[in-house]
């Protein structure tokens, strides 16, 4: 039996469902009971961690976990039940736009007096809050663009070519030192954070786990390909102005040149990506499959809903003077792995 060794360590459980999934991955116990899965809160720590553990098997896996667990049929059945809880809640709770055009138009509007996380960090955030933000976001940014790659085999023609072009940029245009995950690790190093992949999984809130799980959920299901394109559009269209504010926050707090460079790079790159995604990825997809317009809109709206939940959590903690993390930050001890 082959076990992965380079993946991150399995984190402590956050409830009966994640405890059972962890035990199963370690070959020390059975999978969770159906009643425990059915009773788990859709956006709560226990369900979101259990789902994250299942999804991470499709990326780098975990140290000491058999590689064959990725396609374990019993584990996949549990994952399916967890996904059903999560997706059903999103469909019920996400405020939806009347049309895709309306959803896209909302992304393009920058409020005069913004109140989100990037506005807060730019205007009054402290360095410790920027460090927490980077630690939480590292769960995605250290594998940036990877979840969206799942959609490439599900597209064709103009949409596929445009999506591949944007992904190529995200992966450094063929230059390892320019891969965005590498640039984010450099940002973390400037902030004296541990750059090891998955290092801050235990520290991350349920809200940030949900934002990462959404990408994997949409990417791993062909029937959700339209929603994945919507998610990608939401990320790319809103990235440039948000990145500008975060770069300003990092400059104001003296975070360091590599930290600033990551977001400066995204200001320029994502301004171009926005046009490509709207006109060629979404336009190309709907030219071939016009019936997916509502799914694209759902992907946009669900992304906004989960980002709003995360933002509310972060701002509530920071404005109260408390940490947004579950465990204290670890400082940098290793390089990227």
PDB file of C-alpha atoms in Angstrom, residues 169-295:
ATOM      1  CA  UNK A 169      -0.892  32.987 -16.514  1.00  0.00           C
ATOM      2  CA  UNK A 170      -1.871  31.834 -13.008  1.00  0.00           C
ATOM      3  CA  UNK A 171       0.759  29.103 -13.255  1.00  0.00           C
ATOM      4  CA  UNK A 172       3.493  31.579 -14.139  1.00  0.00           C
ATOM      5  CA  UNK A 173       3.406  31.413 -17.928  1.00  0.00           C
ATOM      6  CA  UNK A 174       5.874  28.532 -17.866  1.00  0.00           C
ATOM      7  CA  UNK A 175       8.196  30.122 -15.275  1.00  0.00           C
ATOM      8  CA  UNK A 176       8.278  28.346 -11.921  1.00  0.00           C
ATOM      9  CA  UNK A 177       9.275  31.468  -9.997  1.00  0.00           C
ATOM     10  CA  UNK A 178       6.221  33.296 -11.362  1.00  0.00           C
ATOM     11  CA  UNK A 179       3.624  30.674 -10.399  1.00  0.00           C
ATOM     12  CA  UNK A 180       1.106  32.550  -8.288  1.00  0.00           C
ATOM     13  CA  UNK A 181       1.251  29.945  -5.537  1.00  0.00           C
ATOM     14  CA  UNK A 182       5.013  30.574  -5.385  1.00  0.00           C
ATOM     15  CA  UNK A 183       4.436  34.333  -5.220  1.00  0.00           C
ATOM     16  CA  UNK A 184       1.987  33.854  -2.361  1.00  0.00           C
ATOM     17  CA  UNK A 185       4.531  31.763  -0.487  1.00  0.00           C
ATOM     18  CA  UNK A 186       6.960  34.663  -0.924  1.00  0.00           C
ATOM     19  CA  UNK A 187       4.293  36.976   0.516  1.00  0.00           C
ATOM     20  CA  UNK A 188       3.923  34.666   3.495  1.00  0.00           C
ATOM     21  CA  UNK A 189       7.679  34.613   4.051  1.00  0.00           C
ATOM     22  CA  UNK A 190       7.727  38.423   4.135  1.00  0.00           C
ATOM     23  CA  UNK A 191       5.027  38.224   6.801  1.00  0.00           C
ATOM     24  CA  UNK A 192       7.088  35.691   8.784  1.00  0.00           C
ATOM     25  CA  UNK A 193       4.543  32.928   8.195  1.00  0.00           C
ATOM     26  CA  UNK A 194       5.251  29.248   7.687  1.00  0.00           C
ATOM     27  CA  UNK A 195       4.995  28.611   3.948  1.00  0.00           C
ATOM     28  CA  UNK A 196       4.446  24.849   4.217  1.00  0.00           C
ATOM     29  CA  UNK A 197       1.448  23.710   2.191  1.00  0.00           C
ATOM     30  CA  UNK A 198      -1.565  23.150   4.458  1.00  0.00           C
ATOM     31  CA  UNK A 199       0.228  24.477   7.552  1.00  0.00           C
ATOM     32  CA  UNK A 200      -2.694  26.665   8.645  1.00  0.00           C
ATOM     33  CA  UNK A 201      -5.538  24.216   8.070  1.00  0.00           C
ATOM     34  CA  UNK A 202      -6.132  23.761  11.805  1.00  0.00           C
ATOM     35  CA  UNK A 203      -6.058  27.535  12.365  1.00  0.00           C
ATOM     36  CA  UNK A 204      -8.507  28.356   9.564  1.00  0.00           C
ATOM     37  CA  UNK A 205     -12.124  29.165  10.282  1.00  0.00           C
ATOM     38  CA  UNK A 206     -15.080  27.210   8.938  1.00  0.00           C
ATOM     39  CA  UNK A 207     -15.933  30.250   6.819  1.00  0.00           C
ATOM     40  CA  UNK A 208     -12.661  30.115   4.896  1.00  0.00           C
ATOM     41  CA  UNK A 209     -12.890  26.323   4.545  1.00  0.00           C
ATOM     42  CA  UNK A 210     -16.271  26.814   2.887  1.00  0.00           C
ATOM     43  CA  UNK A 211     -14.835  29.213   0.296  1.00  0.00           C
ATOM     44  CA  UNK A 212     -12.178  26.668  -0.685  1.00  0.00           C
ATOM     45  CA  UNK A 213     -14.587  23.729  -0.578  1.00  0.00           C
ATOM     46  CA  UNK A 214     -16.904  25.535  -2.973  1.00  0.00           C
ATOM     47  CA  UNK A 215     -14.198  25.571  -5.647  1.00  0.00           C
ATOM     48  CA  UNK A 216     -13.508  21.860  -5.267  1.00  0.00           C
ATOM     49  CA  UNK A 217     -17.205  21.008  -5.209  1.00  0.00           C
ATOM     50  CA  UNK A 218     -17.899  22.887  -8.430  1.00  0.00           C
ATOM     51  CA  UNK A 219     -14.720  21.729 -10.131  1.00  0.00           C
ATOM     52  CA  UNK A 220     -15.086  18.019  -9.411  1.00  0.00           C
ATOM     53  CA  UNK A 221     -18.623  17.712 -10.807  1.00  0.00           C
ATOM     54  CA  UNK A 222     -19.161  18.011 -14.543  1.00  0.00           C
ATOM     55  CA  UNK A 223     -22.802  18.933 -14.013  1.00  0.00           C
ATOM     56  CA  UNK A 224     -21.626  22.023 -12.102  1.00  0.00           C
ATOM     57  CA  UNK A 225     -19.235  23.242 -14.812  1.00  0.00           C
ATOM     58  CA  UNK A 226     -21.337  26.346 -15.437  1.00  0.00           C
ATOM     59  CA  UNK A 227     -21.245  27.257 -11.751  1.00  0.00           C
ATOM     60  CA  UNK A 228     -17.472  26.744 -11.686  1.00  0.00           C
ATOM     61  CA  UNK A 229     -17.117  29.204 -14.582  1.00  0.00           C
ATOM     62  CA  UNK A 230     -19.304  31.606 -12.599  1.00  0.00           C
ATOM     63  CA  UNK A 231     -17.071  31.216  -9.568  1.00  0.00           C
ATOM     64  CA  UNK A 232     -13.993  31.842 -11.691  1.00  0.00           C
ATOM     65  CA  UNK A 233     -15.607  34.957 -13.156  1.00  0.00           C
ATOM     66  CA  UNK A 234     -16.447  36.289  -9.687  1.00  0.00           C
ATOM     67  CA  UNK A 235     -12.860  35.792  -8.538  1.00  0.00           C
ATOM     68  CA  UNK A 236     -11.231  37.334 -11.603  1.00  0.00           C
ATOM     69  CA  UNK A 237     -13.593  40.285 -12.040  1.00  0.00           C
ATOM     70  CA  UNK A 238     -13.394  41.415  -8.418  1.00  0.00           C
ATOM     71  CA  UNK A 239      -9.709  40.628  -7.925  1.00  0.00           C
ATOM     72  CA  UNK A 240      -8.073  43.704  -9.419  1.00  0.00           C
ATOM     73  CA  UNK A 241      -9.637  46.429  -7.219  1.00  0.00           C
ATOM     74  CA  UNK A 242      -9.438  44.247  -4.111  1.00  0.00           C
ATOM     75  CA  UNK A 243      -5.797  43.434  -4.817  1.00  0.00           C
ATOM     76  CA  UNK A 244      -5.018  47.136  -5.194  1.00  0.00           C
ATOM     77  CA  UNK A 245      -6.427  47.816  -1.729  1.00  0.00           C
ATOM     78  CA  UNK A 246      -4.509  44.911  -0.202  1.00  0.00           C
ATOM     79  CA  UNK A 247      -1.263  46.051  -1.819  1.00  0.00           C
ATOM     80  CA  UNK A 248      -1.837  49.491  -0.298  1.00  0.00           C
ATOM     81  CA  UNK A 249      -2.486  47.903   3.096  1.00  0.00           C
ATOM     82  CA  UNK A 250       0.747  45.926   2.905  1.00  0.00           C
ATOM     83  CA  UNK A 251       2.723  49.021   1.913  1.00  0.00           C
ATOM     84  CA  UNK A 252       1.194  51.068   4.712  1.00  0.00           C
ATOM     85  CA  UNK A 253       2.099  48.460   7.340  1.00  0.00           C
ATOM     86  CA  UNK A 254       5.604  47.839   5.987  1.00  0.00           C
ATOM     87  CA  UNK A 255       5.002  44.202   5.145  1.00  0.00           C
ATOM     88  CA  UNK A 256       7.864  43.858   2.665  1.00  0.00           C
ATOM     89  CA  UNK A 257       8.403  43.892  -1.113  1.00  0.00           C
ATOM     90  CA  UNK A 258       7.419  40.280  -1.844  1.00  0.00           C
ATOM     91  CA  UNK A 259       4.176  40.692   0.089  1.00  0.00           C
ATOM     92  CA  UNK A 260       3.334  43.809  -1.883  1.00  0.00           C
ATOM     93  CA  UNK A 261       4.364  42.234  -5.199  1.00  0.00           C
ATOM     94  CA  UNK A 262       1.809  39.419  -4.983  1.00  0.00           C
ATOM     95  CA  UNK A 263      -1.124  41.806  -4.961  1.00  0.00           C
ATOM     96  CA  UNK A 264       0.495  44.303  -7.347  1.00  0.00           C
ATOM     97  CA  UNK A 265       0.830  41.431  -9.811  1.00  0.00           C
ATOM     98  CA  UNK A 266      -2.859  40.608  -9.450  1.00  0.00           C
ATOM     99  CA  UNK A 267      -3.934  44.207 -10.061  1.00  0.00           C
ATOM    100  CA  UNK A 268      -2.427  44.077 -13.543  1.00  0.00           C
ATOM    101  CA  UNK A 269      -3.006  40.437 -14.445  1.00  0.00           C
ATOM    102  CA  UNK A 270      -6.609  40.217 -13.305  1.00  0.00           C
ATOM    103  CA  UNK A 271      -7.613  43.419 -15.062  1.00  0.00           C
ATOM    104  CA  UNK A 272      -6.781  41.581 -18.287  1.00  0.00           C
ATOM    105  CA  UNK A 273      -8.272  38.309 -17.093  1.00  0.00           C
ATOM    106  CA  UNK A 274     -11.594  40.006 -16.358  1.00  0.00           C
ATOM    107  CA  UNK A 275     -12.102  40.810 -20.028  1.00  0.00           C
ATOM    108  CA  UNK A 276     -11.050  37.353 -21.179  1.00  0.00           C
ATOM    109  CA  UNK A 277     -13.309  35.603 -18.679  1.00  0.00           C
ATOM    110  CA  UNK A 278     -16.391  37.688 -19.451  1.00  0.00           C
ATOM    111  CA  UNK A 279     -16.113  37.719 -23.221  1.00  0.00           C
ATOM    112  CA  UNK A 280     -14.403  34.450 -24.055  1.00  0.00           C
ATOM    113  CA  UNK A 281     -14.818  31.984 -21.183  1.00  0.00           C
ATOM    114  CA  UNK A 282     -18.427  32.821 -20.328  1.00  0.00           C
ATOM    115  CA  UNK A 283     -19.257  33.949 -23.864  1.00  0.00           C
ATOM    116  CA  UNK A 284     -17.723  30.843 -25.387  1.00  0.00           C
ATOM    117  CA  UNK A 285     -19.424  28.532 -22.904  1.00  0.00           C
ATOM    118  CA  UNK A 286     -22.871  30.004 -23.497  1.00  0.00           C
ATOM    119  CA  UNK A 287     -22.407  30.017 -27.249  1.00  0.00           C
ATOM    120  CA  UNK A 288     -22.103  26.231 -26.994  1.00  0.00           C
ATOM    121  CA  UNK A 289     -24.379  25.602 -23.996  1.00  0.00           C
ATOM    122  CA  UNK A 290     -26.791  28.516 -23.498  1.00  0.00           C
ATOM    123  CA  UNK A 291     -28.814  26.514 -20.968  1.00  0.00           C
ATOM    124  CA  UNK A 292     -25.963  26.932 -18.461  1.00  0.00           C
ATOM    125  CA  UNK A 293     -26.553  30.667 -17.964  1.00  0.00           C
ATOM    126  CA  UNK A 294     -28.464  30.140 -14.708  1.00  0.00           C
ATOM    127  CA  UNK A 295     -25.678  27.884 -13.396  1.00  0.00           C
TER     128      UNK A 295
END
